[in-house]
Amino acid sequence: MKKGIKGIYLIERIETFPCEKKYYVGQAIDIFRRLNNHCTQNNPGIDNAISELGSDKFSFRILEIVHHAEDLDTCESKWINYYKELYGDEQMYNIAQTTNSRTTIDSQIKAQIKKLFEEELGRSIYAIAEYFDISHEDVIKIRKPLLSKHGLTWKKGKIVNKLTELEPNNWKGGLITKKMAKDVDSILAIKGNTEKDIRFISQSDLKLYLDSKEVYEFASEIKNIQ
């Protein structure tokens, strides 16, 4: 199988007047596969915009080819900051904008994620990350205060009760969705790619999926949130 192009890409909304243009900067292990996902999914942000306006209202180009997966965050941050300085935050589709030191997520998105966890604290962090097109690390940060509130903590690679050190019943926090599993399988099917090239899932949760594919319990995908 032909190896995908790893790097940073730009999606630009095309309008009659330059002031109506809007931009999205993203990173991917396989850029063209990621573009296809943008055009076929309906998640908040750029996916929603493409779905509503039509793919013919957008242009796409590769900004930078990145040879090492560990350099993607730094390169993406550089290009997001470049377009923010040129056009301002309001002209960016990026919900989560990476910088070298932190990630900023829109307050409305944070509130929606917090509400999801308040309804079900043990729901999948990956289903939430997939829906809002942000990293699972950012979802974990939003969940962290709620864990403490419910007497839970992170210990030895899993969530446990602070007093009993037992895992909560029916906990699905580390389960991935079927869509993510397909992406994992596709990436690993490309010659030269390894588990380290998969950065949207923690290595421990990835190992759990790979070691138990035949009996794996997938997380339910999140549908439209009002």
mmCIF file with all atom_site columns, C-alpha atoms in Angstrom:
data_model
loop_
_atom_site.group_PDB
_atom_site.id
_atom_site.type_symbol
_atom_site.label_atom_id
_atom_site.label_alt_id
_atom_site.label_comp_id
_atom_site.label_asym_id
_atom_site.label_entity_id
_atom_site.label_seq_id
_atom_site.pdbx_PDB_ins_code
_atom_site.Cartn_x
_atom_site.Cartn_y
_atom_site.Cartn_z
_atom_site.occupancy
_atom_site.B_iso_or_equiv
_atom_site.pdbx_formal_charge
_atom_site.auth_seq_id
_atom_site.auth_comp_id
_atom_site.auth_asym_id
_atom_site.auth_atom_id
_atom_site.pdbx_PDB_model_num
ATOM 1   C CA . MET A 1 1   ? 0.000   0.000  0.000  1.00 0.00 ? 1   MET A CA 1
ATOM 2   C CA . LYS A 1 2   ? 1.267   3.460  -0.869 1.00 0.00 ? 2   LYS A CA 1
ATOM 3   C CA . LYS A 1 3   ? 2.443   5.461  2.133  1.00 0.00 ? 3   LYS A CA 1
ATOM 4   C CA . GLY A 1 4   ? 0.352   8.545  2.956  1.00 0.00 ? 4   GLY A CA 1
ATOM 5   C CA . ILE A 1 5   ? 1.735   12.073 3.017  1.00 0.00 ? 5   ILE A CA 1
ATOM 6   C CA . LYS A 1 6   ? 2.439   13.286 6.544  1.00 0.00 ? 6   LYS A CA 1
ATOM 7   C CA . GLY A 1 7   ? 2.283   17.005 7.227  1.00 0.00 ? 7   GLY A CA 1
ATOM 8   C CA . ILE A 1 8   ? 0.329   20.256 7.612  1.00 0.00 ? 8   ILE A CA 1
ATOM 9   C CA . TYR A 1 9   ? -2.515  21.325 5.321  1.00 0.00 ? 9   TYR A CA 1
ATOM 10  C CA . LEU A 1 10  ? -4.740  24.369 4.748  1.00 0.00 ? 10  LEU A CA 1
ATOM 11  C CA . ILE A 1 11  ? -8.455  24.453 3.923  1.00 0.00 ? 11  ILE A CA 1
ATOM 12  C CA . GLU A 1 12  ? -9.662  27.869 2.715  1.00 0.00 ? 12  GLU A CA 1
ATOM 13  C CA . ARG A 1 13  ? -13.261 28.948 2.274  1.00 0.00 ? 13  ARG A CA 1
ATOM 14  C CA . ILE A 1 14  ? -13.602 30.612 -1.125 1.00 0.00 ? 14  ILE A CA 1
ATOM 15  C CA . GLU A 1 15  ? -15.948 33.615 -1.341 1.00 0.00 ? 15  GLU A CA 1
ATOM 16  C CA . THR A 1 16  ? -16.502 36.489 -3.786 1.00 0.00 ? 16  THR A CA 1
ATOM 17  C CA . PHE A 1 17  ? -15.072 39.037 -1.380 1.00 0.00 ? 17  PHE A CA 1
ATOM 18  C CA . PRO A 1 18  ? -11.670 38.495 0.278  1.00 0.00 ? 18  PRO A CA 1
ATOM 19  C CA . CYS A 1 19  ? -13.035 39.611 3.672  1.00 0.00 ? 19  CYS A CA 1
ATOM 20  C CA . GLU A 1 20  ? -15.396 36.617 3.620  1.00 0.00 ? 20  GLU A CA 1
ATOM 21  C CA . LYS A 1 21  ? -12.568 34.077 3.406  1.00 0.00 ? 21  LYS A CA 1
ATOM 22  C CA . LYS A 1 22  ? -11.949 31.770 6.349  1.00 0.00 ? 22  LYS A CA 1
ATOM 23  C CA . TYR A 1 23  ? -9.166  29.291 7.078  1.00 0.00 ? 23  TYR A CA 1
ATOM 24  C CA . TYR A 1 24  ? -8.474  25.967 8.767  1.00 0.00 ? 24  TYR A CA 1
ATOM 25  C CA . VAL A 1 25  ? -4.984  24.607 9.479  1.00 0.00 ? 25  VAL A CA 1
ATOM 26  C CA . GLY A 1 26  ? -4.640  20.918 10.319 1.00 0.00 ? 26  GLY A CA 1
ATOM 27  C CA . GLN A 1 27  ? -2.126  18.105 10.672 1.00 0.00 ? 27  GLN A CA 1
ATOM 28  C CA . ALA A 1 28  ? -2.342  14.470 9.613  1.00 0.00 ? 28  ALA A CA 1
ATOM 29  C CA . ILE A 1 29  ? -0.373  11.258 9.265  1.00 0.00 ? 29  ILE A CA 1
ATOM 30  C CA . ASP A 1 30  ? -2.163  10.804 5.915  1.00 0.00 ? 30  ASP A CA 1
ATOM 31  C CA . ILE A 1 31  ? -3.232  14.218 4.599  1.00 0.00 ? 31  ILE A CA 1
ATOM 32  C CA . PHE A 1 32  ? -5.508  13.061 1.776  1.00 0.00 ? 32  PHE A CA 1
ATOM 33  C CA . ARG A 1 33  ? -7.300  10.573 3.996  1.00 0.00 ? 33  ARG A CA 1
ATOM 34  C CA . ARG A 1 34  ? -7.848  13.350 6.521  1.00 0.00 ? 34  ARG A CA 1
ATOM 35  C CA . LEU A 1 35  ? -9.242  15.631 3.818  1.00 0.00 ? 35  LEU A CA 1
ATOM 36  C CA . ASN A 1 36  ? -11.720 12.931 2.846  1.00 0.00 ? 36  ASN A CA 1
ATOM 37  C CA . ASN A 1 37  ? -12.796 12.735 6.503  1.00 0.00 ? 37  ASN A CA 1
ATOM 38  C CA . HIS A 1 38  ? -13.422 16.496 6.559  1.00 0.00 ? 38  HIS A CA 1
ATOM 39  C CA . CYS A 1 39  ? -15.678 16.129 3.513  1.00 0.00 ? 39  CYS A CA 1
ATOM 40  C CA . THR A 1 40  ? -17.671 13.150 4.792  1.00 0.00 ? 40  THR A CA 1
ATOM 41  C CA . GLN A 1 41  ? -18.074 13.878 8.518  1.00 0.00 ? 41  GLN A CA 1
ATOM 42  C CA . ASN A 1 42  ? -20.272 16.481 10.190 1.00 0.00 ? 42  ASN A CA 1
ATOM 43  C CA . ASN A 1 43  ? -18.393 17.475 13.330 1.00 0.00 ? 43  ASN A CA 1
ATOM 44  C CA . PRO A 1 44  ? -18.312 21.053 14.710 1.00 0.00 ? 44  PRO A CA 1
ATOM 45  C CA . GLY A 1 45  ? -16.012 23.511 12.941 1.00 0.00 ? 45  GLY A CA 1
ATOM 46  C CA . ILE A 1 46  ? -14.606 22.939 9.463  1.00 0.00 ? 46  ILE A CA 1
ATOM 47  C CA . ASP A 1 47  ? -16.458 19.635 8.847  1.00 0.00 ? 47  ASP A CA 1
ATOM 48  C CA . ASN A 1 48  ? -19.780 21.312 9.566  1.00 0.00 ? 48  ASN A CA 1
ATOM 49  C CA . ALA A 1 49  ? -18.929 24.233 7.285  1.00 0.00 ? 49  ALA A CA 1
ATOM 50  C CA . ILE A 1 50  ? -18.016 21.949 4.361  1.00 0.00 ? 50  ILE A CA 1
ATOM 51  C CA . SER A 1 51  ? -21.209 19.972 4.884  1.00 0.00 ? 51  SER A CA 1
ATOM 52  C CA . GLU A 1 52  ? -23.383 23.100 4.931  1.00 0.00 ? 52  GLU A CA 1
ATOM 53  C CA . LEU A 1 53  ? -21.720 25.097 2.137  1.00 0.00 ? 53  LEU A CA 1
ATOM 54  C CA . GLY A 1 54  ? -20.472 22.284 -0.115 1.00 0.00 ? 54  GLY A CA 1
ATOM 55  C CA . SER A 1 55  ? -16.915 21.157 -0.829 1.00 0.00 ? 55  SER A CA 1
ATOM 56  C CA . ASP A 1 56  ? -16.797 23.304 -3.998 1.00 0.00 ? 56  ASP A CA 1
ATOM 57  C CA . LYS A 1 57  ? -16.743 26.389 -1.752 1.00 0.00 ? 57  LYS A CA 1
ATOM 58  C CA . PHE A 1 58  ? -13.349 25.378 -0.318 1.00 0.00 ? 58  PHE A CA 1
ATOM 59  C CA . SER A 1 59  ? -9.799  25.030 -1.620 1.00 0.00 ? 59  SER A CA 1
ATOM 60  C CA . PHE A 1 60  ? -7.156  22.714 -0.191 1.00 0.00 ? 60  PHE A CA 1
ATOM 61  C CA . ARG A 1 61  ? -3.373  22.706 -0.224 1.00 0.00 ? 61  ARG A CA 1
ATOM 62  C CA . ILE A 1 62  ? -0.444  21.182 1.606  1.00 0.00 ? 62  ILE A CA 1
ATOM 63  C CA . LEU A 1 63  ? 1.502   23.760 3.604  1.00 0.00 ? 63  LEU A CA 1
ATOM 64  C CA . GLU A 1 64  ? 4.382   21.577 4.743  1.00 0.00 ? 64  GLU A CA 1
ATOM 65  C CA . ILE A 1 65  ? 5.474   17.948 4.457  1.00 0.00 ? 65  ILE A CA 1
ATOM 66  C CA . VAL A 1 66  ? 6.651   16.671 7.865  1.00 0.00 ? 66  VAL A CA 1
ATOM 67  C CA . HIS A 1 67  ? 8.878   13.608 7.976  1.00 0.00 ? 67  HIS A CA 1
ATOM 68  C CA . HIS A 1 68  ? 8.583   12.781 11.700 1.00 0.00 ? 68  HIS A CA 1
ATOM 69  C CA . ALA A 1 69  ? 5.256   12.435 13.542 1.00 0.00 ? 69  ALA A CA 1
ATOM 70  C CA . GLU A 1 70  ? 6.678   13.983 16.716 1.00 0.00 ? 70  GLU A CA 1
ATOM 71  C CA . ASP A 1 71  ? 7.238   17.259 14.802 1.00 0.00 ? 71  ASP A CA 1
ATOM 72  C CA . LEU A 1 72  ? 3.604   17.652 13.698 1.00 0.00 ? 72  LEU A CA 1
ATOM 73  C CA . ASP A 1 73  ? 2.427   19.671 16.729 1.00 0.00 ? 73  ASP A CA 1
ATOM 74  C CA . THR A 1 74  ? 5.239   22.200 16.440 1.00 0.00 ? 74  THR A CA 1
ATOM 75  C CA . CYS A 1 75  ? 4.740   22.623 12.691 1.00 0.00 ? 75  CYS A CA 1
ATOM 76  C CA . GLU A 1 76  ? 0.968   22.932 13.040 1.00 0.00 ? 76  GLU A CA 1
ATOM 77  C CA . SER A 1 77  ? 1.383   25.539 15.776 1.00 0.00 ? 77  SER A CA 1
ATOM 78  C CA . LYS A 1 78  ? 3.687   27.567 13.530 1.00 0.00 ? 78  LYS A CA 1
ATOM 79  C CA . TRP A 1 79  ? 1.164   27.653 10.670 1.00 0.00 ? 79  TRP A CA 1
ATOM 80  C CA . ILE A 1 80  ? -1.864  28.341 12.887 1.00 0.00 ? 80  ILE A CA 1
ATOM 81  C CA . ASN A 1 81  ? -0.068  31.299 14.438 1.00 0.00 ? 81  ASN A CA 1
ATOM 82  C CA . TYR A 1 82  ? 0.956   32.508 10.969 1.00 0.00 ? 82  TYR A CA 1
ATOM 83  C CA . TYR A 1 83  ? -2.643  32.608 9.710  1.00 0.00 ? 83  TYR A CA 1
ATOM 84  C CA . LYS A 1 84  ? -3.936  34.038 12.990 1.00 0.00 ? 84  LYS A CA 1
ATOM 85  C CA . GLU A 1 85  ? -1.471  36.923 12.699 1.00 0.00 ? 85  GLU A CA 1
ATOM 86  C CA . LEU A 1 86  ? -2.494  37.538 9.072  1.00 0.00 ? 86  LEU A CA 1
ATOM 87  C CA . TYR A 1 87  ? -6.285  37.316 9.437  1.00 0.00 ? 87  TYR A CA 1
ATOM 88  C CA . GLY A 1 88  ? -7.197  37.156 13.155 1.00 0.00 ? 88  GLY A CA 1
ATOM 89  C CA . ASP A 1 89  ? -8.943  34.519 15.297 1.00 0.00 ? 89  ASP A CA 1
ATOM 90  C CA . GLU A 1 90  ? -12.391 35.218 13.819 1.00 0.00 ? 90  GLU A CA 1
ATOM 91  C CA . GLN A 1 91  ? -11.252 34.073 10.382 1.00 0.00 ? 91  GLN A CA 1
ATOM 92  C CA . MET A 1 92  ? -10.066 30.681 11.659 1.00 0.00 ? 92  MET A CA 1
ATOM 93  C CA . TYR A 1 93  ? -12.169 27.518 11.780 1.00 0.00 ? 93  TYR A CA 1
ATOM 94  C CA . ASN A 1 94  ? -9.818  25.896 14.294 1.00 0.00 ? 94  ASN A CA 1
ATOM 95  C CA . ILE A 1 95  ? -11.681 25.022 17.509 1.00 0.00 ? 95  ILE A CA 1
ATOM 96  C CA . ALA A 1 96  ? -8.508  23.999 19.325 1.00 0.00 ? 96  ALA A CA 1
ATOM 97  C CA . GLN A 1 97  ? -5.493  26.063 18.337 1.00 0.00 ? 97  GLN A CA 1
ATOM 98  C CA . THR A 1 98  ? -2.199  24.508 19.337 1.00 0.00 ? 98  THR A CA 1
ATOM 99  C CA . THR A 1 99  ? 0.728   26.586 20.580 1.00 0.00 ? 99  THR A CA 1
ATOM 100 C CA . ASN A 1 100 ? 4.052   25.344 21.873 1.00 0.00 ? 100 ASN A CA 1
ATOM 101 C CA . SER A 1 101 ? 2.954   25.695 25.495 1.00 0.00 ? 101 SER A CA 1
ATOM 102 C CA . ARG A 1 102 ? -0.827  25.206 25.578 1.00 0.00 ? 102 ARG A CA 1
ATOM 103 C CA . THR A 1 103 ? -4.012  24.537 23.639 1.00 0.00 ? 103 THR A CA 1
ATOM 104 C CA . THR A 1 104 ? -6.921  26.987 23.711 1.00 0.00 ? 104 THR A CA 1
ATOM 105 C CA . ILE A 1 105 ? -10.443 25.643 23.264 1.00 0.00 ? 105 ILE A CA 1
ATOM 106 C CA . ASP A 1 106 ? -13.541 27.775 22.808 1.00 0.00 ? 106 ASP A CA 1
ATOM 107 C CA . SER A 1 107 ? -15.430 28.246 26.101 1.00 0.00 ? 107 SER A CA 1
ATOM 108 C CA . GLN A 1 108 ? -18.696 27.045 24.552 1.00 0.00 ? 108 GLN A CA 1
ATOM 109 C CA . ILE A 1 109 ? -17.036 23.790 23.489 1.00 0.00 ? 109 ILE A CA 1
ATOM 110 C CA . LYS A 1 110 ? -15.619 23.338 26.996 1.00 0.00 ? 110 LYS A CA 1
ATOM 111 C CA . ALA A 1 111 ? -19.089 23.838 28.479 1.00 0.00 ? 111 ALA A CA 1
ATOM 112 C CA . GLN A 1 112 ? -20.587 21.237 26.128 1.00 0.00 ? 112 GLN A CA 1
ATOM 113 C CA . ILE A 1 113 ? -17.888 18.711 27.007 1.00 0.00 ? 113 ILE A CA 1
ATOM 114 C CA . LYS A 1 114 ? -18.320 19.355 30.729 1.00 0.00 ? 114 LYS A CA 1
ATOM 115 C CA . LYS A 1 115 ? -22.077 18.782 30.353 1.00 0.00 ? 115 LYS A CA 1
ATOM 116 C CA . LEU A 1 116 ? -21.436 15.461 28.603 1.00 0.00 ? 116 LEU A CA 1
ATOM 117 C CA . PHE A 1 117 ? -19.266 14.298 31.491 1.00 0.00 ? 117 PHE A CA 1
ATOM 118 C CA . GLU A 1 118 ? -21.779 15.519 34.052 1.00 0.00 ? 118 GLU A CA 1
ATOM 119 C CA . GLU A 1 119 ? -24.375 13.323 32.334 1.00 0.00 ? 119 GLU A CA 1
ATOM 120 C CA . GLU A 1 120 ? -21.996 10.341 32.176 1.00 0.00 ? 120 GLU A CA 1
ATOM 121 C CA . LEU A 1 121 ? -18.557 10.691 33.731 1.00 0.00 ? 121 LEU A CA 1
ATOM 122 C CA . GLY A 1 122 ? -17.381 7.324  32.409 1.00 0.00 ? 122 GLY A CA 1
ATOM 123 C CA . ARG A 1 123 ? -18.048 8.053  28.734 1.00 0.00 ? 123 ARG A CA 1
ATOM 124 C CA . SER A 1 124 ? -15.294 7.715  26.133 1.00 0.00 ? 124 SER A CA 1
ATOM 125 C CA . ILE A 1 125 ? -12.784 10.569 25.931 1.00 0.00 ? 125 ILE A CA 1
ATOM 126 C CA . TYR A 1 126 ? -12.100 9.515  22.329 1.00 0.00 ? 126 TYR A CA 1
ATOM 127 C CA . ALA A 1 127 ? -15.719 9.779  21.221 1.00 0.00 ? 127 ALA A CA 1
ATOM 128 C CA . ILE A 1 128 ? -15.741 13.339 22.569 1.00 0.00 ? 128 ILE A CA 1
ATOM 129 C CA . ALA A 1 129 ? -12.383 14.182 20.969 1.00 0.00 ? 129 ALA A CA 1
ATOM 130 C CA . GLU A 1 130 ? -13.606 12.792 17.648 1.00 0.00 ? 130 GLU A CA 1
ATOM 131 C CA . TYR A 1 131 ? -16.858 14.758 17.719 1.00 0.00 ? 131 TYR A CA 1
ATOM 132 C CA . PHE A 1 132 ? -15.261 18.116 18.561 1.00 0.00 ? 132 PHE A CA 1
ATOM 133 C CA . ASP A 1 133 ? -12.112 17.481 16.467 1.00 0.00 ? 133 ASP A CA 1
ATOM 134 C CA . ILE A 1 134 ? -9.746  18.120 19.388 1.00 0.00 ? 134 ILE A CA 1
ATOM 135 C CA . SER A 1 135 ? -7.106  15.972 21.080 1.00 0.00 ? 135 SER A CA 1
ATOM 136 C CA . HIS A 1 136 ? -7.984  13.418 23.737 1.00 0.00 ? 136 HIS A CA 1
ATOM 137 C CA . GLU A 1 137 ? -5.432  15.129 26.010 1.00 0.00 ? 137 GLU A CA 1
ATOM 138 C CA . ASP A 1 138 ? -7.586  18.281 25.949 1.00 0.00 ? 138 ASP A CA 1
ATOM 139 C CA . VAL A 1 139 ? -10.667 16.228 26.825 1.00 0.00 ? 139 VAL A CA 1
ATOM 140 C CA . ILE A 1 140 ? -8.789  14.694 29.767 1.00 0.00 ? 140 ILE A CA 1
ATOM 141 C CA . LYS A 1 141 ? -7.916  18.169 31.086 1.00 0.00 ? 141 LYS A CA 1
ATOM 142 C CA . ILE A 1 142 ? -11.580 19.198 31.028 1.00 0.00 ? 142 ILE A CA 1
ATOM 143 C CA . ARG A 1 143 ? -12.612 15.967 32.772 1.00 0.00 ? 143 ARG A CA 1
ATOM 144 C CA . LYS A 1 144 ? -9.920  16.104 35.494 1.00 0.00 ? 144 LYS A CA 1
ATOM 145 C CA . PRO A 1 145 ? -11.760 18.377 38.023 1.00 0.00 ? 145 PRO A CA 1
ATOM 146 C CA . LEU A 1 146 ? -14.876 16.215 37.719 1.00 0.00 ? 146 LEU A CA 1
ATOM 147 C CA . LEU A 1 147 ? -12.886 13.078 38.537 1.00 0.00 ? 147 LEU A CA 1
ATOM 148 C CA . SER A 1 148 ? -11.676 14.588 41.803 1.00 0.00 ? 148 SER A CA 1
ATOM 149 C CA . LYS A 1 149 ? -15.206 15.759 42.618 1.00 0.00 ? 149 LYS A CA 1
ATOM 150 C CA . HIS A 1 150 ? -16.419 12.154 42.338 1.00 0.00 ? 150 HIS A CA 1
ATOM 151 C CA . GLY A 1 151 ? -13.563 10.731 44.413 1.00 0.00 ? 151 GLY A CA 1
ATOM 152 C CA . LEU A 1 152 ? -11.682 9.307  41.442 1.00 0.00 ? 152 LEU A CA 1
ATOM 153 C CA . THR A 1 153 ? -8.043  9.621  40.394 1.00 0.00 ? 153 THR A CA 1
ATOM 154 C CA . TRP A 1 154 ? -5.576  8.431  37.755 1.00 0.00 ? 154 TRP A CA 1
ATOM 155 C CA . LYS A 1 155 ? -3.254  5.696  39.053 1.00 0.00 ? 155 LYS A CA 1
ATOM 156 C CA . LYS A 1 156 ? -0.996  3.228  37.263 1.00 0.00 ? 156 LYS A CA 1
ATOM 157 C CA . GLY A 1 157 ? -2.561  3.829  33.868 1.00 0.00 ? 157 GLY A CA 1
ATOM 158 C CA . LYS A 1 158 ? -6.233  3.682  34.889 1.00 0.00 ? 158 LYS A CA 1
ATOM 159 C CA . ILE A 1 159 ? -8.997  5.580  36.677 1.00 0.00 ? 159 ILE A CA 1
ATOM 160 C CA . VAL A 1 160 ? -9.670  4.278  40.205 1.00 0.00 ? 160 VAL A CA 1
ATOM 161 C CA . ASN A 1 161 ? -11.561 5.204  43.363 1.00 0.00 ? 161 ASN A CA 1
ATOM 162 C CA . LYS A 1 162 ? -9.231  7.123  45.714 1.00 0.00 ? 162 LYS A CA 1
ATOM 163 C CA . LEU A 1 163 ? -10.248 5.033  48.720 1.00 0.00 ? 163 LEU A CA 1
ATOM 164 C CA . THR A 1 164 ? -10.747 1.530  47.318 1.00 0.00 ? 164 THR A CA 1
ATOM 165 C CA . GLU A 1 165 ? -8.359  1.851  44.345 1.00 0.00 ? 165 GLU A CA 1
ATOM 166 C CA . LEU A 1 166 ? -10.917 -0.101 42.301 1.00 0.00 ? 166 LEU A CA 1
ATOM 167 C CA . GLU A 1 167 ? -12.049 0.870  38.806 1.00 0.00 ? 167 GLU A CA 1
ATOM 168 C CA . PRO A 1 168 ? -15.582 2.312  38.593 1.00 0.00 ? 168 PRO A CA 1
ATOM 169 C CA . ASN A 1 169 ? -18.282 0.037  37.187 1.00 0.00 ? 169 ASN A CA 1
ATOM 170 C CA . ASN A 1 170 ? -19.098 0.345  33.479 1.00 0.00 ? 170 ASN A CA 1
ATOM 171 C CA . TRP A 1 171 ? -16.165 2.734  32.861 1.00 0.00 ? 171 TRP A CA 1
ATOM 172 C CA . LYS A 1 172 ? -15.698 3.414  29.125 1.00 0.00 ? 172 LYS A CA 1
ATOM 173 C CA . GLY A 1 173 ? -13.290 6.336  29.265 1.00 0.00 ? 173 GLY A CA 1
ATOM 174 C CA . GLY A 1 174 ? -10.494 4.635  27.297 1.00 0.00 ? 174 GLY A CA 1
ATOM 175 C CA . LEU A 1 175 ? -12.585 2.945  24.606 1.00 0.00 ? 175 LEU A CA 1
ATOM 176 C CA . ILE A 1 176 ? -12.236 4.122  20.997 1.00 0.00 ? 176 ILE A CA 1
ATOM 177 C CA . THR A 1 177 ? -14.968 4.325  18.346 1.00 0.00 ? 177 THR A CA 1
ATOM 178 C CA . LYS A 1 178 ? -15.303 2.089  15.293 1.00 0.00 ? 178 LYS A CA 1
ATOM 179 C CA . LYS A 1 179 ? -14.351 5.032  13.098 1.00 0.00 ? 179 LYS A CA 1
ATOM 180 C CA . MET A 1 180 ? -11.120 5.514  15.034 1.00 0.00 ? 180 MET A CA 1
ATOM 181 C CA . ALA A 1 181 ? -10.379 1.793  14.844 1.00 0.00 ? 181 ALA A CA 1
ATOM 182 C CA . LYS A 1 182 ? -10.665 1.957  11.043 1.00 0.00 ? 182 LYS A CA 1
ATOM 183 C CA . ASP A 1 183 ? -8.209  4.866  11.014 1.00 0.00 ? 183 ASP A CA 1
ATOM 184 C CA . VAL A 1 184 ? -5.804  2.888  13.225 1.00 0.00 ? 184 VAL A CA 1
ATOM 185 C CA . ASP A 1 185 ? -5.984  -0.164 10.961 1.00 0.00 ? 185 ASP A CA 1
ATOM 186 C CA . SER A 1 186 ? -5.494  1.960  7.833  1.00 0.00 ? 186 SER A CA 1
ATOM 187 C CA . ILE A 1 187 ? -2.458  3.748  9.261  1.00 0.00 ? 187 ILE A CA 1
ATOM 188 C CA . LEU A 1 188 ? -0.808  0.513  10.403 1.00 0.00 ? 188 LEU A CA 1
ATOM 189 C CA . ALA A 1 189 ? -1.490  -1.051 7.000  1.00 0.00 ? 189 ALA A CA 1
ATOM 190 C CA . ILE A 1 190 ? 0.799   1.529  5.370  1.00 0.00 ? 190 ILE A CA 1
ATOM 191 C CA . LYS A 1 191 ? 4.321   0.185  4.974  1.00 0.00 ? 191 LYS A CA 1
ATOM 192 C CA . GLY A 1 192 ? 6.748   1.841  7.356  1.00 0.00 ? 192 GLY A CA 1
ATOM 193 C CA . ASN A 1 193 ? 4.127   3.042  9.844  1.00 0.00 ? 193 ASN A CA 1
ATOM 194 C CA . THR A 1 194 ? 4.206   1.808  13.446 1.00 0.00 ? 194 THR A CA 1
ATOM 195 C CA . GLU A 1 195 ? 2.086   2.240  16.564 1.00 0.00 ? 195 GLU A CA 1
ATOM 196 C CA . LYS A 1 196 ? 4.145   5.338  17.382 1.00 0.00 ? 196 LYS A CA 1
ATOM 197 C CA . ASP A 1 197 ? 2.693   7.051  14.300 1.00 0.00 ? 197 ASP A CA 1
ATOM 198 C CA . ILE A 1 198 ? -0.757  6.928  15.910 1.00 0.00 ? 198 ILE A CA 1
ATOM 199 C CA . ARG A 1 199 ? -1.003  10.019 18.078 1.00 0.00 ? 199 ARG A CA 1
ATOM 200 C CA . PHE A 1 200 ? -4.759  10.478 18.523 1.00 0.00 ? 200 PHE A CA 1
ATOM 201 C CA . ILE A 1 201 ? -4.953  7.554  20.993 1.00 0.00 ? 201 ILE A CA 1
ATOM 202 C CA . SER A 1 202 ? -2.792  6.927  24.064 1.00 0.00 ? 202 SER A CA 1
ATOM 203 C CA . GLN A 1 203 ? -0.367  4.043  23.658 1.00 0.00 ? 203 GLN A CA 1
ATOM 204 C CA . SER A 1 204 ? -1.982  2.073  26.526 1.00 0.00 ? 204 SER A CA 1
ATOM 205 C CA . ASP A 1 205 ? -5.502  2.418  25.065 1.00 0.00 ? 205 ASP A CA 1
ATOM 206 C CA . LEU A 1 206 ? -4.160  1.610  21.608 1.00 0.00 ? 206 LEU A CA 1
ATOM 207 C CA . LYS A 1 207 ? -2.519  -1.557 22.933 1.00 0.00 ? 207 LYS A CA 1
ATOM 208 C CA . LEU A 1 208 ? -5.806  -2.620 24.532 1.00 0.00 ? 208 LEU A CA 1
ATOM 209 C CA . TYR A 1 209 ? -7.550  -2.329 21.156 1.00 0.00 ? 209 TYR A CA 1
ATOM 210 C CA . LEU A 1 210 ? -4.814  -4.117 19.197 1.00 0.00 ? 210 LEU A CA 1
ATOM 211 C CA . ASP A 1 211 ? -4.571  -6.953 21.733 1.00 0.00 ? 211 ASP A CA 1
ATOM 212 C CA . SER A 1 212 ? -8.316  -7.607 21.871 1.00 0.00 ? 212 SER A CA 1
ATOM 213 C CA . LYS A 1 213 ? -9.710  -6.799 18.434 1.00 0.00 ? 213 LYS A CA 1
ATOM 214 C CA . GLU A 1 214 ? -11.984 -9.833 18.236 1.00 0.00 ? 214 GLU A CA 1
ATOM 215 C CA . VAL A 1 215 ? -13.807 -9.035 21.485 1.00 0.00 ? 215 VAL A CA 1
ATOM 216 C CA . TYR A 1 216 ? -13.231 -5.275 21.715 1.00 0.00 ? 216 TYR A CA 1
ATOM 217 C CA . GLU A 1 217 ? -16.159 -3.162 22.952 1.00 0.00 ? 217 GLU A CA 1
ATOM 218 C CA . PHE A 1 218 ? -16.275 0.031  20.885 1.00 0.00 ? 218 PHE A CA 1
ATOM 219 C CA . ALA A 1 219 ? -17.400 3.350  22.305 1.00 0.00 ? 219 ALA A CA 1
ATOM 220 C CA . SER A 1 220 ? -20.618 4.797  20.897 1.00 0.00 ? 220 SER A CA 1
ATOM 221 C CA . GLU A 1 221 ? -20.105 7.786  18.628 1.00 0.00 ? 221 GLU A CA 1
ATOM 222 C CA . ILE A 1 222 ? -21.604 11.072 19.788 1.00 0.00 ? 222 ILE A CA 1
ATOM 223 C CA . LYS A 1 223 ? -24.413 12.364 17.602 1.00 0.00 ? 223 LYS A CA 1
ATOM 224 C CA . ASN A 1 224 ? -25.452 15.983 17.047 1.00 0.00 ? 224 ASN A CA 1
ATOM 225 C CA . ILE A 1 225 ? -25.407 18.048 20.254 1.00 0.00 ? 225 ILE A CA 1
ATOM 226 C CA . GLN A 1 226 ? -27.904 20.846 20.553 1.00 0.00 ? 226 GLN A CA 1
#
